[in-house]
Coordinates of C-alpha atoms in Angstrom, one line a residue:
M1 CA 0.0 0.0 0.0
K2 CA 1.3 3.4 -0.9
P3 CA 0.9 6.0 1.9
E4 CA -0.9 9.3 1.5
I5 CA 2.3 11.2 1.4
E6 CA 3.0 10.0 -2.1
R7 CA -0.4 11.1 -3.4
I8 CA 0.1 14.7 -2.2
L9 CA 3.6 15.2 -3.5
L10 CA 2.2 17.4 -6.3
A11 CA 1.6 20.0 -3.6
G12 CA 5.4 20.5 -3.6
L13 CA 5.2 21.9 -7.2
L14 CA 3.5 24.9 -5.7
M15 CA 6.7 25.8 -3.9
L16 CA 8.5 26.3 -7.2
V17 CA 5.6 28.1 -8.9
L18 CA 5.4 30.7 -6.2
G19 CA 8.9 31.9 -6.3
A20 CA 11.8 29.4 -6.0
C21 CA 14.8 31.0 -7.6
E22 CA 17.9 29.1 -8.6
K23 CA 20.5 31.3 -10.4
D24 CA 23.9 29.6 -10.7
E25 CA 25.6 33.0 -10.6
E26 CA 24.8 33.8 -7.0
F27 CA 25.6 31.7 -4.0
L28 CA 22.8 33.5 -2.1
D29 CA 20.2 32.4 -4.6
R30 CA 21.4 28.8 -4.7
Y31 CA 21.4 28.4 -1.0
N32 CA 18.0 30.2 -0.7
T33 CA 16.3 27.8 -3.1
A34 CA 13.0 27.9 -1.3
L35 CA 9.9 30.1 -1.3
T36 CA 10.7 33.7 -0.8
T37 CA 7.2 35.2 -1.1
E38 CA 6.3 36.7 2.2
F39 CA 2.6 35.7 1.9
Y40 CA 3.3 32.0 1.7
Y41 CA 3.2 29.9 4.9
S42 CA 0.4 31.9 6.4
T43 CA -2.1 29.1 6.9
E44 CA -2.1 25.6 8.3
D45 CA -2.8 24.0 4.9
Q46 CA 0.1 25.9 3.3
A47 CA 2.4 24.6 6.0
K48 CA 1.3 21.0 5.3
E49 CA 1.9 21.5 1.6
G50 CA 5.3 23.1 2.1
L51 CA 6.5 20.3 4.3
I52 CA 6.0 17.9 1.4
G53 CA 8.4 20.0 -0.6
I54 CA 11.1 19.4 2.0
Y55 CA 10.5 15.6 1.8
E56 CA 10.5 15.3 -1.9
V57 CA 14.1 16.5 -2.5
L58 CA 15.3 13.2 -0.9
A59 CA 13.5 11.2 -3.6
G60 CA 14.7 13.3 -6.5
Q61 CA 17.1 11.9 -9.1
A62 CA 20.0 13.9 -7.7
L63 CA 19.9 12.0 -4.4
Y64 CA 18.4 8.6 -3.9
G65 CA 16.7 8.5 -7.4
W66 CA 20.1 7.4 -8.7
K67 CA 22.9 10.0 -8.9
Y68 CA 24.0 9.9 -5.2
T69 CA 24.0 6.1 -5.7
M70 CA 26.4 6.3 -8.6
M71 CA 28.6 8.7 -6.6
I72 CA 28.8 6.9 -3.3
L73 CA 28.6 3.2 -4.0
P74 CA 32.0 3.0 -5.8
A75 CA 33.5 4.1 -2.4
D76 CA 31.7 1.1 -1.0
D77 CA 31.8 -2.6 -2.0
D78 CA 30.5 -1.9 -5.5
H79 CA 31.8 -1.0 -8.9
V80 CA 30.3 1.4 -11.5
D81 CA 30.7 -0.2 -14.9
I82 CA 31.3 3.0 -16.8
E83 CA 34.7 3.5 -18.6
G84 CA 36.8 6.0 -16.7
W85 CA 34.2 6.6 -14.0
D86 CA 35.7 9.4 -11.8
F87 CA 34.2 8.1 -8.6
D88 CA 35.7 4.6 -9.0
V89 CA 39.2 5.9 -8.9
F90 CA 38.6 8.9 -6.6
A91 CA 39.9 11.2 -9.4
A92 CA 40.5 14.9 -8.7
S93 CA 38.1 15.5 -11.6
M94 CA 35.2 14.5 -9.3
S95 CA 35.1 18.1 -8.2
E96 CA 34.1 19.1 -11.8
H97 CA 31.7 16.2 -12.3
E98 CA 28.0 17.2 -12.7
Y99 CA 26.9 14.7 -10.2
T100 CA 29.0 16.3 -7.5
M101 CA 27.4 19.6 -8.1
Q102 CA 23.9 18.1 -8.4
V103 CA 24.1 16.2 -5.1
W104 CA 25.5 19.2 -3.3
K105 CA 22.8 21.5 -4.8
A106 CA 20.0 19.1 -3.9
L107 CA 21.1 18.8 -0.3
Y108 CA 21.2 22.6 0.1
V109 CA 17.8 22.9 -1.6
G110 CA 16.5 20.6 1.1
V111 CA 18.2 22.7 3.8
A112 CA 16.9 25.9 2.4
R113 CA 13.3 24.7 2.2
A114 CA 13.6 23.5 5.8
N115 CA 15.1 26.8 6.9
Y116 CA 12.2 28.7 5.3
F117 CA 9.6 26.4 6.9
L118 CA 11.1 26.6 10.4
G119 CA 11.4 30.3 10.1
K120 CA 7.7 30.8 9.2
V121 CA 5.6 28.0 10.6
P122 CA 6.1 28.6 14.3
D123 CA 4.1 31.9 13.9
I124 CA 1.1 30.2 12.2
E125 CA -2.0 29.5 14.2
F126 CA -3.0 25.8 14.0
E127 CA -6.3 24.3 15.3
N128 CA -4.2 21.5 16.8
D129 CA -1.0 22.6 18.4
Q130 CA 0.2 19.0 18.7
L131 CA 0.0 18.6 15.0
K132 CA 1.9 21.9 14.5
Q133 CA 4.7 20.7 16.8
R134 CA 4.9 17.4 14.9
L135 CA 5.3 19.2 11.6
I136 CA 8.1 21.3 13.1
G137 CA 9.6 18.1 14.3
E138 CA 9.4 16.6 10.8
A139 CA 11.1 19.6 9.2
S140 CA 13.8 19.6 11.9
F141 CA 14.5 15.9 11.2
L142 CA 14.7 16.5 7.5
R143 CA 17.1 19.4 7.9
A144 CA 19.3 17.3 10.1
L145 CA 19.2 14.5 7.5
Y146 CA 20.3 16.8 4.8
Y147 CA 23.2 18.1 6.9
W148 CA 24.0 14.5 7.9
H149 CA 24.6 13.7 4.2
L150 CA 26.6 16.9 3.7
V151 CA 29.0 16.3 6.6
M152 CA 29.4 12.6 5.7
V153 CA 30.3 13.3 2.1
W154 CA 32.3 16.5 2.4
G155 CA 33.2 17.0 6.1
E156 CA 33.4 20.7 6.7
V157 CA 30.6 22.5 4.8
P158 CA 28.8 25.9 5.0
L159 CA 26.3 25.9 7.9
V160 CA 23.3 27.9 6.8
T161 CA 20.3 27.8 9.2
T162 CA 18.3 30.8 8.0
L163 CA 17.5 32.4 4.7
L164 CA 20.4 34.6 3.8
S165 CA 20.2 38.4 3.1
P166 CA 21.9 40.2 0.3
G167 CA 25.6 40.5 0.9
E168 CA 25.8 37.3 3.0
G169 CA 26.5 35.0 0.1
N170 CA 30.1 34.1 0.7
V171 CA 29.7 31.6 3.5
P172 CA 32.8 29.7 4.7
K173 CA 33.0 26.1 5.8
S174 CA 32.1 25.3 9.4
P175 CA 34.0 22.6 11.4
A176 CA 32.4 19.2 11.4
E177 CA 32.0 19.6 15.2
E178 CA 29.6 22.6 14.6
I179 CA 27.7 20.6 11.9
Y180 CA 27.3 17.7 14.4
K181 CA 26.0 20.1 17.1
H182 CA 23.4 21.5 14.7
I183 CA 22.3 18.1 13.6
E184 CA 22.0 17.0 17.3
S185 CA 19.9 20.1 18.1
D186 CA 17.5 19.5 15.2
L187 CA 17.2 15.8 16.0
L188 CA 16.5 16.5 19.7
I189 CA 13.7 18.9 18.6
A190 CA 12.4 16.1 16.3
E191 CA 12.6 13.5 19.0
A192 CA 10.6 15.7 21.4
N193 CA 7.9 16.5 18.9
L194 CA 7.5 13.5 16.6
W195 CA 5.1 10.7 17.2
L196 CA 5.8 7.0 17.5
R197 CA 5.2 5.1 14.3
S198 CA 2.1 3.5 15.7
E199 CA 0.6 6.8 16.5
Y200 CA 0.4 8.0 12.9
P201 CA -2.8 7.5 10.9
L202 CA -2.4 5.1 8.0
E203 CA -2.4 8.0 5.4
D204 CA 0.7 9.4 7.1
L205 CA 2.7 6.3 6.8
G206 CA 6.3 7.1 5.6
R207 CA 6.7 10.4 7.6
A208 CA 9.6 10.9 10.0
T209 CA 8.9 9.4 13.4
K210 CA 10.3 9.6 17.0
G211 CA 12.1 6.3 16.3
A212 CA 13.7 7.7 13.1
A213 CA 15.0 10.7 15.1
Q214 CA 16.4 8.5 17.8
A215 CA 18.0 6.1 15.4
L216 CA 19.7 8.9 13.5
L217 CA 20.8 10.4 16.8
G218 CA 22.3 7.1 17.7
K219 CA 24.2 7.0 14.5
L220 CA 25.4 10.6 15.0
Y221 CA 26.7 9.8 18.5
L222 CA 28.7 6.8 17.2
F223 CA 30.5 9.0 14.8
W224 CA 30.9 11.6 17.5
K225 CA 32.3 9.0 19.9
K226 CA 29.6 9.8 22.5
Y227 CA 28.9 6.1 23.1
D228 CA 26.8 6.5 26.2
L229 CA 24.4 8.8 24.3
A230 CA 24.4 6.4 21.3
E231 CA 23.5 3.6 23.7
E232 CA 20.7 5.6 25.2
K233 CA 19.0 6.6 22.0
L234 CA 19.4 3.3 20.3
S235 CA 18.1 1.5 23.4
N236 CA 15.0 3.7 23.2
V237 CA 14.3 2.5 19.7
I238 CA 14.9 -1.2 20.6
H239 CA 12.6 -1.0 23.7
S240 CA 9.9 1.1 22.0
G241 CA 8.1 -2.1 20.7
E242 CA 7.7 -0.3 17.3
Y243 CA 10.1 -2.4 15.2
N244 CA 11.0 -6.0 14.6
L245 CA 13.3 -8.0 12.3
I246 CA 11.5 -9.5 9.3
Q247 CA 11.7 -13.3 9.6
S248 CA 10.4 -16.3 7.8
S249 CA 7.0 -17.5 9.0
A250 CA 7.7 -21.1 8.1
A251 CA 7.7 -23.6 11.0
N252 CA 11.1 -25.0 10.0
P253 CA 12.6 -22.5 7.6
D254 CA 15.2 -23.7 5.2
Y255 CA 17.8 -21.6 3.3
Y256 CA 15.4 -20.3 0.8
A257 CA 12.7 -19.5 3.3
H258 CA 15.2 -17.3 5.1
A259 CA 16.5 -15.9 1.8
Y260 CA 13.0 -14.8 0.6
A261 CA 12.2 -13.3 4.0
F262 CA 15.4 -11.2 4.0
A263 CA 14.8 -10.2 0.4
S264 CA 11.3 -9.1 1.3
V265 CA 12.8 -6.4 3.6
F266 CA 13.7 -4.5 0.5
S267 CA 11.0 -5.6 -1.9
E268 CA 8.1 -3.4 -3.1
I269 CA 5.5 -6.1 -2.3
P270 CA 5.6 -8.8 0.3
L271 CA 7.3 -12.0 -0.7
R272 CA 5.7 -15.1 0.6
G273 CA 3.6 -13.0 3.0
T274 CA 6.4 -11.0 4.6
G275 CA 8.1 -7.7 4.2
G276 CA 7.2 -5.1 1.5
E277 CA 7.3 -1.4 1.8
N278 CA 7.1 0.3 5.2
N279 CA 7.5 -3.0 6.9
A280 CA 8.1 -3.7 10.6
E281 CA 11.9 -3.5 10.1
S282 CA 11.8 -0.1 8.4
V283 CA 12.7 2.8 10.7
F284 CA 12.7 5.4 7.9
E285 CA 12.4 5.0 4.1
I286 CA 12.2 7.3 1.2
Q287 CA 8.9 7.1 -0.6
Y288 CA 8.5 6.6 -4.3
S289 CA 5.5 6.4 -6.7
S290 CA 5.3 5.5 -10.4
W291 CA 4.0 7.7 -13.2
V292 CA 3.5 5.4 -16.1
G293 CA 2.2 8.2 -18.4
L294 CA 5.7 9.6 -18.8
P295 CA 8.6 7.7 -20.6
F296 CA 10.8 7.9 -17.5
G297 CA 8.2 8.4 -14.9
H298 CA 8.9 11.8 -13.2
W299 CA 12.6 12.2 -13.9
F300 CA 13.0 15.3 -11.8
E301 CA 16.4 16.2 -10.3
L302 CA 14.9 17.6 -7.0
G303 CA 11.9 15.3 -6.9
D304 CA 9.4 18.1 -7.5
G305 CA 6.1 16.4 -8.0
A306 CA 5.4 12.7 -7.8
N307 CA 8.6 10.7 -7.8
T308 CA 9.9 7.8 -9.7
T309 CA 13.2 6.1 -8.9
L310 CA 15.6 5.2 -11.8
R311 CA 17.7 2.9 -9.6
E312 CA 16.1 -0.1 -11.3
Y313 CA 16.8 1.4 -14.7
V314 CA 20.5 2.2 -13.9
M315 CA 21.3 -0.9 -11.8
G316 CA 18.8 -3.5 -13.0
L317 CA 19.4 -6.6 -15.1
P318 CA 19.6 -6.4 -18.9
Q319 CA 16.8 -9.0 -19.2
V320 CA 14.3 -6.4 -17.9
G321 CA 15.8 -3.4 -19.6
G322 CA 18.3 -2.3 -17.0
W323 CA 21.7 -0.8 -17.6
Q324 CA 23.5 -3.1 -15.1
K325 CA 25.9 -0.3 -14.2
V326 CA 26.4 -0.9 -10.4
L327 CA 28.1 -4.3 -9.7
P328 CA 28.8 -5.9 -6.3
A329 CA 32.5 -6.5 -5.9
K330 CA 33.8 -10.1 -5.9
D331 CA 35.5 -9.7 -2.6
L332 CA 32.2 -8.7 -1.0
V333 CA 30.4 -11.7 -2.4
D334 CA 33.3 -14.0 -1.2
S335 CA 33.0 -12.6 2.3
Y336 CA 29.6 -14.2 2.9
E337 CA 29.6 -17.5 4.8
P338 CA 28.6 -20.4 2.5
D339 CA 25.2 -20.8 4.2
D340 CA 24.4 -17.1 4.6
P341 CA 21.0 -16.5 2.9
R342 CA 21.6 -12.7 2.8
I343 CA 23.7 -13.1 -0.4
F344 CA 20.4 -14.1 -2.1
A345 CA 19.0 -10.6 -1.7
T346 CA 22.3 -8.8 -2.3
A347 CA 23.7 -10.1 -5.6
W348 CA 22.5 -11.9 -8.7
R349 CA 24.7 -14.9 -9.3
V350 CA 25.0 -17.4 -12.2
G351 CA 22.2 -19.9 -11.8
D352 CA 19.7 -17.6 -10.1
T353 CA 16.2 -17.7 -11.4
L354 CA 14.3 -14.5 -12.2
Y355 CA 10.6 -14.4 -11.5
A356 CA 9.0 -11.3 -12.8
D357 CA 6.2 -11.4 -10.3
A358 CA 8.1 -13.1 -7.5
T359 CA 5.9 -16.2 -7.5
P360 CA 7.4 -19.7 -8.3
E361 CA 4.3 -20.5 -10.4
S362 CA 5.1 -17.6 -12.8
D363 CA 5.6 -18.7 -16.5
Y364 CA 7.9 -15.7 -16.9
A365 CA 10.8 -17.5 -15.2
Q366 CA 14.1 -16.8 -16.8
F367 CA 17.5 -18.3 -16.1
V368 CA 20.1 -15.6 -15.4
G369 CA 22.8 -17.3 -17.5
D370 CA 26.5 -16.9 -18.2
I371 CA 25.9 -14.6 -21.1
Y372 CA 24.9 -11.8 -18.7
L373 CA 26.8 -12.4 -15.5
R374 CA 30.0 -13.3 -17.2
G375 CA 29.8 -10.1 -19.0
S376 CA 30.0 -8.3 -15.7
R377 CA 33.4 -7.2 -14.6
T378 CA 32.8 -8.6 -11.1
G379 CA 30.7 -11.6 -12.2
Y380 CA 27.7 -10.3 -10.3
H381 CA 24.8 -7.9 -10.6
S382 CA 23.0 -5.7 -8.0
K383 CA 19.9 -7.2 -6.5
K384 CA 19.1 -5.6 -3.2
G385 CA 16.1 -3.3 -3.6
L386 CA 15.7 -4.3 -7.2
Y387 CA 13.9 -7.7 -6.7
P388 CA 11.5 -8.6 -8.0
P389 CA 11.2 -6.5 -11.2
F390 CA 7.7 -5.6 -12.3
P391 CA 6.0 -6.7 -9.1
T392 CA 2.6 -5.2 -10.1
D393 CA 0.6 -4.5 -13.2
T394 CA 0.9 -0.7 -12.7
R395 CA 4.0 -0.4 -14.8
T396 CA 5.7 -2.3 -17.6
D397 CA 9.4 -1.5 -17.3
V398 CA 12.2 -0.3 -15.0
K399 CA 12.0 3.3 -16.1
H400 CA 9.0 3.6 -13.7
G401 CA 10.5 2.3 -10.5
E402 CA 8.5 2.9 -7.3
N403 CA 10.1 0.8 -4.7
N404 CA 10.9 2.8 -1.6
L405 CA 14.5 3.2 -0.5
R406 CA 15.2 1.9 3.0
F407 CA 17.4 4.4 4.8
L408 CA 17.3 3.3 8.4
R409 CA 16.5 -0.3 9.4
Y410 CA 16.0 -2.0 12.7
A411 CA 18.9 -4.4 11.9
D412 CA 21.2 -1.3 11.6
V413 CA 19.9 -0.1 14.9
L414 CA 20.8 -3.4 16.6
L415 CA 24.3 -3.5 15.1
M416 CA 24.9 0.2 16.1
Y417 CA 23.7 -0.7 19.6
A418 CA 26.2 -3.6 19.7
E419 CA 29.0 -1.2 18.8
A420 CA 27.9 1.4 21.4
V421 CA 27.7 -1.1 24.2
Y422 CA 31.1 -2.6 23.3
H423 CA 32.5 0.8 24.2
T424 CA 30.4 1.4 27.3
G425 CA 30.5 -2.1 28.6
N426 CA 26.8 -2.0 29.7
D427 CA 25.6 -4.9 27.6
N428 CA 26.7 -7.9 25.6
P429 CA 27.4 -6.9 21.9
E430 CA 27.2 -10.5 20.8
K431 CA 23.5 -10.7 21.8
Y432 CA 22.5 -8.1 19.3
M433 CA 24.7 -9.4 16.5
D434 CA 23.1 -12.8 17.1
M435 CA 19.6 -11.3 16.7
V436 CA 20.6 -10.1 13.3
R437 CA 22.3 -13.3 12.3
G438 CA 19.7 -15.5 13.9
R439 CA 16.8 -14.1 11.9
V440 CA 18.4 -15.7 8.7
G441 CA 19.3 -19.0 10.5
L442 CA 23.0 -18.4 11.0
E443 CA 24.8 -19.8 14.0
P444 CA 25.9 -17.5 16.9
V445 CA 28.6 -15.0 16.1
S446 CA 30.9 -16.5 18.8
T447 CA 31.3 -19.5 16.5
L448 CA 32.4 -17.3 13.6
M449 CA 34.7 -15.3 15.9
A450 CA 36.4 -18.6 17.1
Q451 CA 36.9 -19.8 13.5
N452 CA 38.5 -16.6 12.4
N453 CA 40.3 -15.6 15.7
W454 CA 38.3 -12.4 15.8
E455 CA 37.5 -10.0 18.7
I456 CA 34.3 -8.0 18.9
P457 CA 35.3 -5.2 16.6
E458 CA 36.1 -7.5 13.8
A459 CA 32.8 -9.3 14.2
I460 CA 30.9 -6.0 14.2
M461 CA 32.7 -4.8 11.1
H462 CA 31.9 -8.1 9.4
E463 CA 28.2 -8.1 10.3
R464 CA 27.7 -4.5 9.2
R465 CA 29.4 -5.1 5.9
L466 CA 27.3 -8.1 4.9
E467 CA 23.9 -7.1 6.5
L468 CA 24.0 -3.6 5.1
A469 CA 25.8 -4.2 1.8
G470 CA 24.6 -1.8 -0.9
E471 CA 22.8 0.4 1.6
Y472 CA 25.1 3.4 1.5
H473 CA 26.7 2.9 4.9
R474 CA 30.0 1.1 4.3
F475 CA 32.2 4.0 3.2
Y476 CA 31.1 6.1 6.2
D477 CA 31.5 3.1 8.5
L478 CA 35.1 2.5 7.4
R479 CA 35.9 6.2 8.1
R480 CA 34.5 5.8 11.6
Y481 CA 36.5 2.6 12.2
R482 CA 39.7 4.3 11.1
E483 CA 39.1 7.3 13.3
K484 CA 38.7 5.2 16.4
G485 CA 41.6 2.8 15.6
W486 CA 39.7 -0.3 14.5
I487 CA 41.5 -0.2 11.2
E488 CA 44.7 1.5 10.2
Q489 CA 44.0 2.5 6.6
M490 CA 40.8 2.8 4.6
S491 CA 42.7 1.8 1.5
D492 CA 43.1 -1.7 2.8
F493 CA 39.3 -2.1 2.6
I494 CA 38.2 0.1 -0.3
H495 CA 39.3 -1.9 -3.3
G496 CA 36.4 -3.7 -4.8
T497 CA 37.7 -6.5 -6.9
D498 CA 36.7 -7.9 -10.3
K499 CA 36.1 -11.6 -11.0
D500 CA 39.8 -12.2 -11.4
G501 CA 40.7 -10.5 -8.1
N502 CA 42.0 -7.3 -9.6
R503 CA 41.4 -4.1 -7.7
L504 CA 38.8 -1.8 -9.2
T505 CA 39.0 1.2 -6.9
T506 CA 41.9 3.6 -6.2
F507 CA 41.8 5.2 -2.7
V508 CA 44.5 7.5 -1.3
D509 CA 44.7 7.7 2.5
G510 CA 44.8 11.2 3.8
K511 CA 42.9 12.5 0.9
N512 CA 39.9 10.5 -0.2
E513 CA 38.2 10.2 3.2
Y514 CA 36.0 13.0 2.0
F515 CA 35.0 14.0 -1.5
P516 CA 36.1 17.2 -3.2
L517 CA 33.8 20.2 -3.1
P518 CA 32.2 21.1 -6.4
S519 CA 34.7 23.3 -8.2
S520 CA 32.0 25.6 -9.5
E521 CA 31.0 26.3 -5.9
V522 CA 34.6 27.0 -4.8
D523 CA 35.0 29.4 -7.7
L524 CA 31.9 31.3 -6.9
N525 CA 32.1 31.4 -3.1
K526 CA 35.3 33.3 -2.3
A527 CA 35.1 32.2 1.4
L528 CA 35.0 28.5 0.5
E529 CA 38.2 26.4 0.4
Q530 CA 38.6 23.2 -1.4
N531 CA 39.0 20.0 0.7
P532 CA 42.7 19.1 1.4
N533 CA 44.8 17.6 -1.4
Y534 CA 42.3 18.1 -4.2

């Protein structure tokens, strides 16, 4: 079921019609990409409509529609199969690549819309003040989320929390510590004002919740090395009773029962009765809808209007019209234990069977044979979030993708909590890793640790890599591990391999931990310095 938030995304178009101004010549205009008409945000209904405009940037093609994907995943355990792709080799030319500018721009558009909302809505009279505070909480969460992406990708960035006035356009970078403090402040406001997931009416399914704010706070505190606070916030999510791990409902589940249950966590529709969008494991996901009347759905950079994702088109199998451009690295696939069902949902392998409607009775079954997978540089194709293709009769090809993007999952929360309590000593980290492993039928992590002579840090790093593969966490996780001494060099881990074991990624320690700022932004903003060594 698609939540009401998707059906009212068109309200966000009004934001642009009424005065959004995006002139590339002026830093001020780019960072104030939001409504500037004073009469807007004068009623409760306008506030509700405007909030949708803050959400929809997340779903646009510049971010999770596909361009952020193509920029970040090569720094992960994936390879982008495009000749000379700048982001695979961390080339200095990344600063001049259009994707770098488009991702940067989209994040600051989201910030600007949130700034305008938070500057105007507190003065509006609502019939229900509790609803007003919740909307303010949602906008605060979204602003924190946009800044979270900015500080993760670039480190020090301009911190803009209000609409700028003429003459204020040259904004310097703020230290990451200040960005963290601002994210924390926004998330604490969100936590105080947002409702629990179960308290939202069905038509509001998909909005930011108290649990989402607490989970993102927990993640922030891990990076900030405030482990006691991370433990507290993540514990609140765990003990809220709002979330559960998706598991097979079979009495005695075998490998494939576990595999389909795990795949259903990321599927658009339930598989064998479990999972689907906005499922019990999803803490926050980015909502999509399909517009079949257009050749590429709604292929809008900033997500203005109803949103289609092109991830399935860019990353999908050639049998269904995909470009197959993002490929899981061989060393990632080789890292899974032989009996780990999670690989089934992560990568297409030779011998896998493709069911167009995800039912074994389908007469559309195709064998994914050597001709396709052996043409892949790594020997594999992306599968997580792309399976099954064409799950409904509302669309006919991968240009109209509508599967939501899972951004925060309960499994991530459990693994973050394991990491936090390892540092605080207040609980047993193995217990929470075993919850994640046990739901797919794997034996306790202590067995794996004994086999490999691992301590807790190695086990946590292993579980996060395999559980969250392809979910945009790995690169940032590696940086966190290096900063606290769990690993010595990121380059030892960022080197996705092809099917012959050759490295596909070039990473330079002391330089590539953060991406270069867009060169056009550095040229226009005289107070902005390029990141070191670029």
